[in-house]
Amino acid sequence: MLTAKRHALIIEQLHKQASVTIQELVNLMDASESTIRRDLSELEKKDLLKRVHGGAMRINDTHAEPSYQEKVGQQTREKQKIAQVAADQLNDFDVIYLDAGTTTHAMIPYLKDRNITVITNGLMHLPELERYQIRTYLIGGQVKHKTGAIVGTVALKQLNAYHFDASFIGTNAIDERFGYSTPDPEEAEIKHKALLQGKRRFILADETKLNTKSSYQIATLNEATFIVDKLSKSMRTRLEKQTTVKVAKS
Amino acid sequence: MLTAKRHALIIEQLHKQASVTIQELVNLMDASESTIRRDLSELEKKDLLKRVHGGAMRINDTHAEPSYQEKVGQQTREKQKIAQVAADQLNDFDVIYLDAGTTTHAMIPYLKDRNITVITNGLMHLPELERYQIRTYLIGGQVKHKTGAIVGTVALKQLNAYHFDASFIGTNAIDERFGYSTPDPEEAEIKHKALLQGKRRFILADETKLNTKSSYQIATLNEATFIVDKLSKSMRTRLEKQTTVKVAKS
DNA sequence: ATCAAAATCATCCAAAAACAATCATAAAGT
DNA sequence: ACTTTATGATTGTTTTTGGATGATTTTGAT
């Protein structure tokens, strides 16, 4: 039997079983002990299993889908709640703009099987969008490697060519008077433009962003519906004088 | 038996089996070991299977996660050579178009520290481009998740907004009469448009693509300089009647 | 806890299998 | 006629394999 095939079989076996003995493998594949031992050594070197006396054990770091698992781990419950509320604003067949960033990222699982088309400037969204087989258009322009977003004048111009049923924009700060803001002027421009191209307009933030200001304004409060995970009663009253507010039910 | 028929049979077999031994194939097709070995080598070069000691394995098309690292590993010496020749055509401060695909991917390391700006439709290039800190612009448009490329009418239109000092395009096939071609009509259009927007125009292919045709024409021979790793004397003579040819020194 | 038997182990070796490279021949293409 | 391509045999080299060896770990009985 082919070496590669034996390796595949061993891994498959460990997928079912959590552990195998050398003898099991010898019988299964009709190879000598020596051969199986060698196989296990090699597979261990590749971190595909853990050798133990008498056989091998499955390694349990869910190497299957690391990027997804990792990100879910990082995704706080707050962002999940915000994403849920944002997703409630969607209709089937909507064409939406999804801003770069982790808060909007959490919305992606909710888009599944709803025939929604996504336009985005966030490269970080692409693997997840592929995972759920969502039709996706990327804004063109300069790649900001550090943040994985598309920015710049080209991107700004390209946004003119699109119109969305709804825009979902993340923000770094929200202040009662200064409105929504972010530390990067280029991103502020993009976010504002993308917001305006949407028929229904949403800005997402978690409560830690309340009553903070960054240098560059994205939009004033009245330009979008504000979605947040938690909000004090008094703050809510004051904000609602200027805009619509959606709060996650806790 | 025809070479092409053997190749088709091998692929078919791997479609059923995940792995085959050379002996199995020898019996199946009544050809010598030498011949089968050659077949496997060629098919591996085309990324249609993976050779292993004793036979070959199916290539796992579910490029879920390890795709990036793996592909770098799979970068054949041939592609390296082609990339080297292509890189020789560059000037410092050039603005170039880099087509999606593995052959053009191999060029990226050569762009380092030359103040070159890259415009591309290939999402697979981005990690590598970031690694070498190369200024990058992405064409906007529909994301073709399966291949990691940007395609469609939007992308086509966006290309109008750019002009390049040089375009580097990959091809699936090159035929003396039909010119360069590829199996996907959308990609063919993008490739052609991107080629035309370049002042200096290059099409890259390895020798396995010689004398083959795909359904959709990218360009005629005279529209670009042809870069290849290997070329017979007579073929070279014939091609040079229609276009400029650069061959890697072996 | 201690010991001895049994099981498992790493290492080494020689035979077998698979390999790349080369050659001569034959077939196909120009 | 001449080149290019495809093929199968041969060569010497490399990789894989299974068994032998003695060391190490586990087991179970004391």
Tab-separated table of C-alpha atoms in Angstrom, chain A residues 2-5 64 66-67 123 126 129-130 133-143 145-146 150 154 158 162, chain B residues 19-21 52-55 57 65 123 126 129-130 134-143 145 150 154 158 162:
chain	number	residue	atom	x	y	z
A	2	LEU	CA	1.073	3.550	-0.751
A	3	THR	CA	2.747	5.414	2.074
A	4	ALA	CA	0.559	8.419	1.499
A	5	LYS	CA	-2.540	6.247	1.583
A	64	ALA	CA	-9.829	21.892	10.456
A	66	PRO	CA	-8.633	27.507	12.420
A	67	SER	CA	-9.385	30.931	11.025
A	123	LEU	CA	-10.585	41.867	2.822
A	126	LEU	CA	-13.775	37.306	2.272
A	129	LEU	CA	-18.241	35.208	2.897
A	130	GLU	CA	-16.887	32.332	0.852
A	133	GLN	CA	-21.315	31.175	-0.337
A	134	ILE	CA	-22.480	34.760	-0.399
A	135	ARG	CA	-22.322	36.738	-3.629
A	136	THR	CA	-19.671	39.369	-3.032
A	137	TYR	CA	-18.341	42.460	-4.746
A	138	LEU	CA	-15.163	44.099	-3.627
A	139	ILE	CA	-14.564	47.825	-3.860
A	140	GLY	CA	-11.409	48.495	-5.828
A	141	GLY	CA	-8.585	50.727	-4.697
A	142	GLN	CA	-5.494	50.877	-2.559
A	143	VAL	CA	-4.918	47.945	-0.246
A	145	HIS	CA	-2.163	45.937	4.236
A	146	LYS	CA	-2.130	46.687	7.933
A	150	ILE	CA	-9.482	49.087	0.702
A	154	VAL	CA	-9.967	55.293	-6.198
A	158	GLN	CA	-15.813	53.545	-7.123
A	162	TYR	CA	-22.854	51.455	-6.400
B	19	SER	CA	-4.769	7.360	-4.836
B	20	VAL	CA	-3.327	4.981	-7.416
B	21	THR	CA	-0.147	2.937	-7.580
B	52	VAL	CA	4.021	10.177	-4.170
B	53	HIS	CA	6.446	7.323	-3.853
B	54	GLY	CA	4.819	4.401	-5.617
B	55	GLY	CA	2.068	6.267	-7.358
B	57	MET	CA	-2.652	11.056	-5.051
B	65	GLU	CA	-7.066	26.605	4.818
B	123	LEU	CA	-6.713	37.976	-4.005
B	126	LEU	CA	-2.235	39.880	-1.220
B	129	LEU	CA	2.471	41.449	-1.448
B	130	GLU	CA	2.024	42.469	2.146
B	134	ILE	CA	4.580	46.399	-1.926
B	135	ARG	CA	2.141	49.203	-2.685
B	136	THR	CA	-0.934	47.472	-4.005
B	137	TYR	CA	-4.187	48.408	-5.699
B	138	LEU	CA	-6.977	45.930	-6.086
B	139	ILE	CA	-9.372	45.970	-9.013
B	140	GLY	CA	-12.941	46.142	-7.764
B	141	GLY	CA	-15.722	43.833	-8.834
B	142	GLN	CA	-17.261	40.457	-8.275
B	143	VAL	CA	-15.299	38.054	-6.102
B	145	HIS	CA	-14.567	32.728	-4.443
B	150	ILE	CA	-11.987	39.518	-9.232
B	154	VAL	CA	-17.521	46.005	-12.977
B	158	GLN	CA	-12.561	49.626	-13.620
B	162	TYR	CA	-5.858	52.410	-14.935
